[in-house]
Amino acid sequence: MGLVVQKYGGSSVANPERIKKVADRVASTRKKGHSLVVVVSALGDTTDDLLELSRQVSKNPSHRELDMLMSTGEQISVALLAMALHEIGCDAISFTGGQVGIRTDSAYTRARILEISTNRIREELEKKRVVIIAGFQGISSQQEITTLGRGGSDLTAVALAKALSADSCEIYTDVEGIFTTDPRVAKGARKIKKISYEEMLELASSGAQVMQSRSIEVAGKFNIPIHVRSSFSDKEGTWIVKEDSSMEDVLIRGVSLNKNEAKVTVSGVPNRPGVAAGIFRALAKTGINVDMIIQNIGKSADTDISFTVPKGESENAVRSLGALRGRLKFKEVSLDPNVAKVSVVGIGMRSHAGVAAAMFEALGKKRINIEMISTSEIKISCIVKKSDGEKAVRILHDEFKLGKKEGR
C-alpha cells in the first residue's frame, strides 16, 4: 500500500460532529493499509474570527504578531482530530508546521516554504501512526512562526506530498470538485473530471477559491496529481494533472469571478520615460501585488494609468502613490472599489480563434461595459462593475455552453 497525503479544509472540520466524520474517513483509509499524513485547516471561520479580533485591538497589527495569532487556529484543529482518532482506536499524533521541520523564509503572512525535513514524519509513520500536521504554517531560520497566506494549507499538503514522494494527494473540501463556475452563481455549473495544472492555476489566480494558486504552481512544477473531492461524499472529484492532447478539445474549461479587486487610476501622468517605473517601483517596495494594468496615451503630454490590486491593499496603494505626487508630477490618484474581474480559461484557446470576440460580443449584447482587459495564452479577463459581475459570469457560462455537458 502507498503513502497518502490528505488535506481537510475549514468547512470539513467546522464543528465536533464534522471532525468525528473526518476521523472516520481517515481511519477507513488507514485500515486499507495506507500510510497517512493528514493536513488540517482551522475550524470553519476561525481564521476570519482571529483577524477580526486583531482589528479590535490594533488598527495596524504587526505581521509577526498576526502570524503568532493566526497559526493557533490550525493547532486547535490538529489536536482535536488526533483526539477523535484516539477515541475510535486509531493511533495518531499531531504536530505544528515547525515541529515537523517546515522551514520558510521570513515573509510574515505570506511566507514561502524553503525546505521540509521529513525525518520526524517518517519516524511516526514507521510506528503505524497517522501523522496530523497543522496546515498554513511553518518556522523561519530565526525560529519565528510564519504563515503561508490564505489557503496555505493547500500548499502545505502539496509540499508534503512532494517531500515524502507520496503516491497521492487528496484535497477535501465542501464541494465535489472543480466546477465550470461557482454553482452558487450559475445553476447550470458542472463538475470537471480532469483539468490541467495551467488551467487550474489561471482559475485560482482569477478568483476561483477551491485551491490556493501557489499550491498549484508547486504541483505543476513537480507533476503531483491532485484529487479535489468532497469530505461529505465518496464520489470521485476532479483530478488536477499534467496537460494532455485531449484537453485541447475543450475550448473553455471554466469561468471565474473575483470581487476582491479594486481599480486605482493615476491621472495626468507626464508622458516621459521612467515615470511609470517610478509608480510601480513604489508599489513593489510596499509589497503590493498589481494585477491588470492599462495605460491610455492620447495626443496631450499627459497620460492616465489604471491598474487593479487586491481590495485589502487598495488604500495602502493610494497612500503610497500620494506621497509620490510632487516628485512624479502627476495630477491625482483615484480609487474605485466597486469592480469585479471576470475571466474565461481554457487551453483550447491556443488552437481556436475568436474567443475574445465571442466574449466581448456576449457581454456587449447584455449592455455590460468592459473597463479593462488582459489576456494570456489561455485566459481572457475583463474588469466590469461589481454589480454586473455575477450576471457576466452567467452570460459567459451560457455563451460557451459550459452547462450543457460535464467537462472532461
CSV table of C-alpha atoms in Angstrom, one decimal:
chain,number,residue,atom,x,y,z
A,1,MET,CA,0.0,0.0,0.0
A,2,GLY,CA,1.1,3.6,-0.6
A,3,LEU,CA,1.6,6.8,1.2
A,4,VAL,CA,-1.4,9.2,1.0
A,5,VAL,CA,-1.5,12.9,1.9
A,6,GLN,CA,-4.9,14.2,2.7
A,7,LYS,CA,-5.9,17.8,3.4
A,8,TYR,CA,-9.1,18.8,5.1
A,9,GLY,CA,-10.4,22.4,4.7
A,10,GLY,CA,-12.0,24.5,7.4
A,11,SER,CA,-15.6,23.6,6.4
A,12,SER,CA,-14.7,19.9,6.7
A,13,VAL,CA,-13.7,20.3,10.4
A,14,ALA,CA,-16.1,23.2,11.3
A,15,ASN,CA,-17.5,21.5,14.4
A,16,PRO,CA,-17.1,18.4,16.6
A,17,GLU,CA,-19.5,16.3,14.5
A,18,ARG,CA,-17.6,17.1,11.3
A,19,ILE,CA,-14.3,16.4,13.0
A,20,LYS,CA,-15.6,13.0,14.0
A,21,LYS,CA,-16.7,12.2,10.4
A,22,VAL,CA,-13.2,13.2,9.2
A,23,ALA,CA,-11.7,10.9,11.8
A,24,ASP,CA,-13.9,8.1,10.4
A,25,ARG,CA,-12.7,8.8,6.9
A,26,VAL,CA,-9.1,8.9,8.0
A,27,ALA,CA,-9.4,5.7,10.0
A,28,SER,CA,-11.0,4.0,7.0
A,29,THR,CA,-8.1,5.0,4.7
A,30,ARG,CA,-5.6,3.8,7.3
A,31,LYS,CA,-7.4,0.4,7.6
A,32,LYS,CA,-6.8,-0.1,3.9
A,33,GLY,CA,-3.1,-0.3,4.7
A,34,HIS,CA,-2.1,3.1,3.6
A,35,SER,CA,0.5,5.2,5.4
A,36,LEU,CA,-1.3,8.5,6.1
A,37,VAL,CA,-0.3,12.1,6.5
A,38,VAL,CA,-3.2,14.5,7.2
A,39,VAL,CA,-3.1,18.3,6.8
A,40,VAL,CA,-5.8,20.3,8.5
A,41,SER,CA,-7.0,23.9,8.3
A,42,ALA,CA,-8.5,25.9,11.1
A,43,LEU,CA,-12.1,25.2,12.1
A,44,GLY,CA,-14.7,26.9,10.0
A,45,ASP,CA,-14.4,30.7,10.1
A,46,THR,CA,-11.7,30.7,12.8
A,47,THR,CA,-9.2,32.5,10.6
A,48,ASP,CA,-11.6,35.3,9.9
A,49,ASP,CA,-12.6,35.5,13.6
A,50,LEU,CA,-9.0,35.8,14.6
A,51,LEU,CA,-8.4,38.6,12.1
A,52,GLU,CA,-11.4,40.4,13.4
A,53,LEU,CA,-10.0,40.1,16.9
A,54,SER,CA,-6.8,41.6,15.8
A,55,ARG,CA,-8.6,44.6,14.3
A,56,GLN,CA,-10.4,45.2,17.6
A,57,VAL,CA,-7.1,45.7,19.5
A,58,SER,CA,-5.0,47.3,16.7
A,59,LYS,CA,-5.6,49.3,13.6
A,60,ASN,CA,-2.3,48.2,12.1
A,61,PRO,CA,-1.1,45.0,13.8
A,62,SER,CA,2.4,43.8,13.2
A,63,HIS,CA,2.7,41.0,10.7
A,64,ARG,CA,4.8,39.0,13.2
A,65,GLU,CA,2.1,39.1,15.8
A,66,LEU,CA,-0.6,38.3,13.2
A,67,ASP,CA,1.3,35.1,12.4
A,68,MET,CA,1.5,34.2,16.0
A,69,LEU,CA,-2.2,34.7,16.3
A,70,MET,CA,-3.3,33.1,13.0
A,71,SER,CA,-1.3,29.9,13.5
A,72,THR,CA,-3.3,29.0,16.6
A,73,GLY,CA,-6.4,28.1,14.5
A,74,GLU,CA,-4.7,25.1,12.9
A,75,GLN,CA,-3.2,23.9,16.2
A,76,ILE,CA,-6.7,23.6,17.6
A,77,SER,CA,-7.8,21.5,14.6
A,78,VAL,CA,-4.9,19.0,14.6
A,79,ALA,CA,-5.2,18.3,18.3
A,80,LEU,CA,-9.0,17.8,18.1
A,81,LEU,CA,-8.6,15.5,15.1
A,82,ALA,CA,-5.9,13.4,16.9
A,83,MET,CA,-8.2,13.1,20.0
A,84,ALA,CA,-11.1,12.0,17.7
A,85,LEU,CA,-8.9,9.3,16.1
A,86,HIS,CA,-7.7,8.1,19.5
A,87,GLU,CA,-11.4,7.8,20.5
A,88,ILE,CA,-12.1,5.3,17.7
A,89,GLY,CA,-8.9,3.3,18.3
A,90,CYS,CA,-6.7,4.8,15.5
A,91,ASP,CA,-3.2,5.7,16.7
A,92,ALA,CA,-2.4,9.3,15.6
A,93,ILE,CA,-0.1,12.2,16.6
A,94,SER,CA,-0.5,15.9,15.8
A,95,PHE,CA,2.3,18.5,15.1
A,96,THR,CA,2.7,22.1,14.2
A,97,GLY,CA,4.4,23.0,11.0
A,98,GLY,CA,7.5,24.0,12.9
A,99,GLN,CA,7.6,20.7,14.8
A,100,VAL,CA,7.9,18.7,11.6
A,101,GLY,CA,10.5,21.0,10.1
A,102,ILE,CA,8.6,23.0,7.5
A,103,ARG,CA,11.2,25.8,7.0
A,104,THR,CA,10.2,29.0,5.4
A,105,ASP,CA,11.6,32.4,4.7
A,106,SER,CA,10.8,35.4,7.0
A,107,ALA,CA,8.0,37.0,5.0
A,108,TYR,CA,5.3,37.1,7.6
A,109,THR,CA,1.7,36.4,6.5
A,110,ARG,CA,2.9,35.2,3.0
A,111,ALA,CA,6.0,33.1,3.7
A,112,ARG,CA,7.4,30.7,1.2
A,113,ILE,CA,8.5,27.1,2.0
A,114,LEU,CA,12.2,26.6,1.6
A,115,GLU,CA,12.6,23.0,2.7
A,116,ILE,CA,10.9,20.3,4.7
A,117,SER,CA,12.8,17.9,6.9
A,118,THR,CA,10.8,14.6,6.8
A,119,ASN,CA,12.7,12.7,9.5
A,120,ARG,CA,10.1,13.1,12.3
A,121,ILE,CA,7.2,12.4,10.0
A,122,ARG,CA,8.8,9.2,8.7
A,123,GLU,CA,9.6,8.1,12.3
A,124,GLU,CA,6.0,8.3,13.3
A,125,LEU,CA,4.8,6.6,10.1
A,126,GLU,CA,7.0,3.7,10.9
A,127,LYS,CA,5.2,3.4,14.2
A,128,LYS,CA,2.0,2.9,12.1
A,129,ARG,CA,0.6,6.3,13.3
A,130,VAL,CA,-1.5,8.7,11.4
A,131,VAL,CA,0.6,11.9,11.3
A,132,ILE,CA,-1.6,15.1,11.5
A,133,ILE,CA,0.1,18.4,10.6
A,134,ALA,CA,-1.2,21.9,11.0
A,135,GLY,CA,-1.5,23.5,7.6
A,136,PHE,CA,-0.8,27.1,6.6
A,137,GLN,CA,2.3,27.5,8.8
A,138,GLY,CA,6.0,26.9,9.2
A,139,ILE,CA,9.0,28.3,11.0
A,140,SER,CA,11.8,30.6,9.8
A,141,SER,CA,15.5,30.2,10.3
A,142,GLN,CA,15.2,32.7,13.2
A,143,GLN,CA,12.7,30.2,14.9
A,144,GLU,CA,9.8,32.6,14.2
A,145,ILE,CA,6.3,31.2,13.4
A,146,THR,CA,5.2,32.1,9.9
A,147,THR,CA,2.1,31.6,7.8
A,148,LEU,CA,1.8,30.8,4.1
A,149,GLY,CA,-1.0,33.1,3.1
A,150,ARG,CA,-4.8,32.5,2.8
A,151,GLY,CA,-5.4,28.9,1.6
A,152,GLY,CA,-1.9,28.0,2.7
A,153,SER,CA,-3.0,24.6,3.9
A,154,ASP,CA,-3.2,23.5,0.3
A,155,LEU,CA,0.4,24.5,-0.2
A,156,THR,CA,1.4,22.5,3.0
A,157,ALA,CA,-0.3,19.4,1.6
A,158,VAL,CA,1.2,19.6,-1.8
A,159,ALA,CA,4.7,20.4,-0.5
A,160,LEU,CA,4.5,17.4,1.9
A,161,ALA,CA,3.4,15.2,-1.0
A,162,LYS,CA,6.5,16.2,-2.9
A,163,ALA,CA,8.9,15.9,0.1
A,164,LEU,CA,7.5,12.5,1.1
A,165,SER,CA,7.2,11.2,-2.5
A,166,ALA,CA,3.5,10.4,-1.7
A,167,ASP,CA,1.5,8.2,-4.0
A,168,SER,CA,-1.4,10.6,-4.0
A,169,CYS,CA,-2.5,14.0,-2.7
A,170,GLU,CA,-6.2,14.4,-1.8
A,171,ILE,CA,-7.7,17.8,-1.1
A,172,TYR,CA,-11.0,17.5,0.8
A,173,THR,CA,-13.4,20.4,0.7
A,174,ASP,CA,-17.2,21.2,0.9
A,175,VAL,CA,-17.8,20.8,-2.8
A,176,GLU,CA,-17.5,17.7,-5.0
A,177,GLY,CA,-14.6,19.0,-7.1
A,178,ILE,CA,-13.8,21.8,-9.5
A,179,PHE,CA,-16.8,23.3,-11.4
A,180,THR,CA,-17.1,25.2,-14.6
A,181,THR,CA,-18.0,28.2,-12.4
A,182,ASP,CA,-19.3,28.8,-8.9
A,183,PRO,CA,-22.6,26.8,-8.6
A,184,ARG,CA,-24.0,29.5,-6.4
A,185,VAL,CA,-23.7,32.0,-9.3
A,186,ALA,CA,-24.7,29.8,-12.2
A,187,LYS,CA,-27.1,26.9,-11.5
A,188,GLY,CA,-26.0,25.1,-14.6
A,189,ALA,CA,-22.4,24.7,-13.4
A,190,ARG,CA,-21.0,21.3,-14.0
A,191,LYS,CA,-18.2,19.3,-12.3
A,192,ILE,CA,-15.0,19.0,-14.3
A,193,LYS,CA,-13.5,15.5,-14.3
A,194,LYS,CA,-10.0,16.5,-15.3
A,195,ILE,CA,-8.2,19.8,-15.5
A,196,SER,CA,-4.6,20.8,-16.3
A,197,TYR,CA,-2.3,22.5,-13.8
A,198,GLU,CA,-2.1,25.5,-16.1
A,199,GLU,CA,-5.9,25.9,-16.3
A,200,MET,CA,-6.3,25.4,-12.6
A,201,LEU,CA,-3.6,28.0,-11.9
A,202,GLU,CA,-5.3,30.5,-14.1
A,203,LEU,CA,-8.7,29.9,-12.5
A,204,ALA,CA,-7.3,30.0,-9.0
A,205,SER,CA,-5.4,33.3,-9.6
A,206,SER,CA,-8.5,34.7,-11.2
A,207,GLY,CA,-10.8,34.2,-8.2
A,208,ALA,CA,-11.8,30.6,-8.1
A,209,GLN,CA,-11.4,29.8,-4.4
A,210,VAL,CA,-11.3,26.0,-4.4
A,211,MET,CA,-7.4,25.9,-4.2
A,212,GLN,CA,-4.6,28.3,-3.4
A,213,SER,CA,-2.7,29.3,-6.6
A,214,ARG,CA,0.7,28.8,-5.1
A,215,SER,CA,-0.1,25.2,-4.3
A,216,ILE,CA,-1.0,24.6,-8.0
A,217,GLU,CA,2.3,26.1,-9.0
A,218,VAL,CA,4.2,23.6,-6.9
A,219,ALA,CA,2.0,20.7,-8.0
A,220,GLY,CA,2.6,21.6,-11.7
A,221,LYS,CA,6.4,22.0,-11.2
A,222,PHE,CA,6.8,18.6,-9.7
A,223,ASN,CA,4.0,16.8,-11.6
A,224,ILE,CA,2.0,15.9,-8.4
A,225,PRO,CA,-1.5,14.7,-9.3
A,226,ILE,CA,-4.2,16.2,-7.0
A,227,HIS,CA,-7.6,14.8,-6.4
A,228,VAL,CA,-10.0,17.6,-5.2
A,229,ARG,CA,-13.1,16.0,-3.7
A,230,SER,CA,-15.8,16.4,-1.1
A,231,SER,CA,-15.3,15.4,2.6
A,232,PHE,CA,-19.1,14.7,2.7
A,233,SER,CA,-19.3,12.2,-0.2
A,234,ASP,CA,-17.4,9.2,-1.6
A,235,LYS,CA,-17.9,10.4,-5.2
A,236,GLU,CA,-14.9,10.9,-7.4
A,237,GLY,CA,-14.0,14.6,-7.6
A,238,THR,CA,-11.7,16.5,-10.0
A,239,TRP,CA,-8.2,15.4,-10.9
A,240,ILE,CA,-5.6,18.2,-11.5
A,241,VAL,CA,-3.0,16.7,-13.7
A,242,LYS,CA,-0.5,17.4,-16.4
A,243,GLU,CA,-1.9,18.6,-19.7
A,244,ASP,CA,-2.7,16.1,-22.4
A,245,SER,CA,-3.8,16.4,-26.0
A,246,SER,CA,-7.5,15.5,-25.3
A,247,MET,CA,-7.8,18.7,-23.1
A,248,GLU,CA,-7.4,20.9,-26.2
A,249,ASP,CA,-10.8,19.6,-27.4
A,250,VAL,CA,-12.5,21.7,-24.7
A,251,LEU,CA,-12.4,25.4,-25.7
A,252,ILE,CA,-13.2,27.0,-22.4
A,253,ARG,CA,-12.8,25.0,-19.2
A,254,GLY,CA,-14.3,27.5,-16.7
A,255,VAL,CA,-15.4,31.0,-15.8
A,256,SER,CA,-14.2,32.7,-12.6
A,257,LEU,CA,-15.2,35.8,-10.7
A,258,ASN,CA,-13.1,37.8,-8.4
A,259,LYS,CA,-14.9,40.5,-6.4
A,260,ASN,CA,-11.9,41.2,-4.2
A,261,GLU,CA,-10.4,43.7,-6.7
A,262,ALA,CA,-10.1,47.5,-6.7
A,263,LYS,CA,-9.1,49.8,-9.5
A,264,VAL,CA,-6.6,52.5,-9.0
A,265,THR,CA,-6.2,55.3,-11.6
A,266,VAL,CA,-3.3,57.7,-11.7
A,267,SER,CA,-4.4,60.7,-13.8
A,268,GLY,CA,-2.3,63.3,-15.6
A,269,VAL,CA,0.9,61.3,-15.6
A,270,PRO,CA,3.7,63.0,-17.5
A,271,ASN,CA,4.3,61.0,-20.7
A,272,ARG,CA,8.0,60.5,-20.4
A,273,PRO,CA,10.3,57.6,-19.7
A,274,GLY,CA,10.7,56.4,-16.2
A,275,VAL,CA,7.5,57.8,-14.6
A,276,ALA,CA,5.6,54.5,-14.9
A,277,ALA,CA,8.6,52.7,-13.5
A,278,GLY,CA,8.6,55.0,-10.5
A,279,ILE,CA,4.9,54.4,-9.8
A,280,PHE,CA,5.2,50.6,-9.9
A,281,ARG,CA,8.5,50.5,-8.1
A,282,ALA,CA,6.9,52.3,-5.2
A,283,LEU,CA,4.1,49.8,-5.1
A,284,ALA,CA,6.5,46.9,-5.2
A,285,LYS,CA,8.5,48.3,-2.2
A,286,THR,CA,5.3,48.4,-0.2
A,287,GLY,CA,4.7,44.7,-1.1
A,288,ILE,CA,1.5,45.5,-3.1
A,289,ASN,CA,0.7,43.0,-5.9
A,290,VAL,CA,-0.5,44.6,-9.1
A,291,ASP,CA,-2.7,42.6,-11.4
A,292,MET,CA,-4.1,44.2,-14.6
A,293,ILE,CA,-2.5,47.4,-16.0
A,294,ILE,CA,-3.8,49.7,-18.7
A,295,GLN,CA,-2.2,53.0,-19.9
A,296,ASN,CA,-4.1,55.5,-22.0
A,297,ILE,CA,-1.9,57.6,-24.3
A,298,GLY,CA,-3.5,60.5,-26.1
A,299,LYS,CA,-2.2,63.5,-28.0
A,300,SER,CA,-1.5,65.5,-24.9
A,301,ALA,CA,1.7,65.4,-22.9
A,302,ASP,CA,-0.1,63.5,-20.1
A,303,THR,CA,-1.4,60.0,-19.8
A,304,ASP,CA,-3.6,58.0,-17.4
A,305,ILE,CA,-2.5,54.7,-15.9
A,306,SER,CA,-5.1,52.3,-14.3
A,307,PHE,CA,-4.3,49.1,-12.5
A,308,THR,CA,-6.0,46.6,-10.2
A,309,VAL,CA,-4.9,45.4,-6.8
A,310,PRO,CA,-6.4,43.3,-4.0
A,311,LYS,CA,-9.1,45.3,-2.3
A,312,GLY,CA,-7.4,45.0,1.1
A,313,GLU,CA,-4.3,46.7,-0.3
A,314,SER,CA,-6.0,49.4,-2.3
A,315,GLU,CA,-6.0,52.2,0.3
A,316,ASN,CA,-2.3,51.5,1.1
A,317,ALA,CA,-1.6,51.8,-2.7
A,318,VAL,CA,-3.4,55.1,-2.8
A,319,ARG,CA,-1.4,56.4,0.2
A,320,SER,CA,1.9,55.2,-1.3
A,321,LEU,CA,1.3,56.9,-4.6
A,322,GLY,CA,0.0,60.1,-3.0
A,323,ALA,CA,3.5,60.5,-1.5
A,324,LEU,CA,5.0,60.5,-5.0
A,325,ARG,CA,2.7,63.1,-6.5
A,326,GLY,CA,5.1,66.0,-6.0
A,327,ARG,CA,8.1,64.2,-7.4
A,328,LEU,CA,6.5,62.5,-10.3
A,329,LYS,CA,4.2,65.4,-11.2
A,330,PHE,CA,1.0,63.5,-11.9
A,331,LYS,CA,-2.3,65.2,-11.1
A,332,GLU,CA,-4.3,62.8,-8.9
A,333,VAL,CA,-4.9,59.3,-7.7
A,334,SER,CA,-8.4,57.8,-7.6
A,335,LEU,CA,-9.8,54.6,-6.3
A,336,ASP,CA,-12.8,52.5,-7.5
A,337,PRO,CA,-13.5,49.6,-5.1
A,338,ASN,CA,-16.7,48.6,-6.9
A,339,VAL,CA,-15.3,46.5,-9.7
A,340,ALA,CA,-15.0,42.8,-10.3
A,341,LYS,CA,-12.8,40.6,-12.6
A,342,VAL,CA,-14.5,38.0,-14.8
A,343,SER,CA,-12.2,35.5,-16.6
A,344,VAL,CA,-12.6,32.7,-19.1
A,345,VAL,CA,-9.9,30.0,-19.0
A,346,GLY,CA,-9.1,27.1,-21.3
A,347,ILE,CA,-6.0,25.6,-23.0
A,348,GLY,CA,-8.3,25.1,-26.1
A,349,MET,CA,-7.7,28.9,-26.8
A,350,ARG,CA,-4.3,28.0,-28.1
A,351,SER,CA,-5.8,26.3,-31.1
A,352,HIS,CA,-9.1,28.1,-31.5
A,353,ALA,CA,-9.6,31.7,-32.7
A,354,GLY,CA,-12.4,34.1,-31.8
A,355,VAL,CA,-12.8,33.6,-28.1
A,356,ALA,CA,-12.2,37.2,-27.3
A,357,ALA,CA,-14.7,38.4,-29.9
A,358,ALA,CA,-17.3,36.0,-28.6
A,359,MET,CA,-16.7,37.1,-25.0
A,360,PHE,CA,-16.9,40.8,-25.7
A,361,GLU,CA,-19.9,40.4,-28.0
A,362,ALA,CA,-21.8,38.4,-25.4
A,363,LEU,CA,-21.2,41.0,-22.7
A,364,GLY,CA,-21.9,43.9,-25.1
A,365,LYS,CA,-25.3,42.4,-26.1
A,366,LYS,CA,-26.4,42.5,-22.4
A,367,ARG,CA,-25.0,46.1,-22.0
A,368,ILE,CA,-22.2,45.1,-19.6
A,369,ASN,CA,-19.4,47.6,-20.1
A,370,ILE,CA,-15.8,46.4,-20.0
A,371,GLU,CA,-13.4,48.8,-18.2
A,372,MET,CA,-10.1,46.8,-18.6
A,373,ILE,CA,-8.9,43.8,-20.5
A,374,SER,CA,-5.9,41.5,-20.0
A,375,THR,CA,-5.0,38.3,-21.8
A,376,SER,CA,-2.7,35.3,-21.6
A,377,GLU,CA,-2.3,32.3,-23.8
A,378,ILE,CA,-5.2,30.5,-22.1
A,379,LYS,CA,-7.1,33.2,-20.3
A,380,ILE,CA,-9.0,36.4,-21.0
A,381,SER,CA,-10.0,38.7,-18.1
A,382,CYS,CA,-12.3,41.7,-18.0
A,383,ILE,CA,-12.9,44.3,-15.3
A,384,VAL,CA,-16.6,45.2,-15.0
A,385,LYS,CA,-18.8,46.9,-12.5
A,386,LYS,CA,-19.1,44.8,-9.3
A,387,SER,CA,-22.9,44.9,-9.7
A,388,ASP,CA,-22.5,43.3,-13.1
A,389,GLY,CA,-20.1,40.6,-12.0
A,390,GLU,CA,-22.4,37.6,-11.4
A,391,LYS,CA,-24.5,38.5,-14.4
A,392,ALA,CA,-21.4,38.5,-16.6
A,393,VAL,CA,-20.4,35.0,-15.3
A,394,ARG,CA,-23.8,33.6,-16.2
A,395,ILE,CA,-23.7,35.2,-19.6
A,396,LEU,CA,-20.3,33.7,-20.4
A,397,HIS,CA,-21.1,30.4,-18.9
A,398,ASP,CA,-24.1,30.2,-21.3
A,399,GLU,CA,-22.2,31.6,-24.3
A,400,PHE,CA,-19.5,28.9,-24.1
A,401,LYS,CA,-22.1,26.2,-23.3
A,402,LEU,CA,-20.3,25.1,-20.2
A,403,GLY,CA,-23.5,23.8,-18.6
A,404,LYS,CA,-24.6,21.5,-21.4
A,405,LYS,CA,-22.3,18.6,-20.5
A,406,GLU,CA,-19.8,17.7,-17.9
A,407,GLY,CA,-16.3,18.8,-18.7
A,408,ARG,CA,-13.6,16.3,-19.3
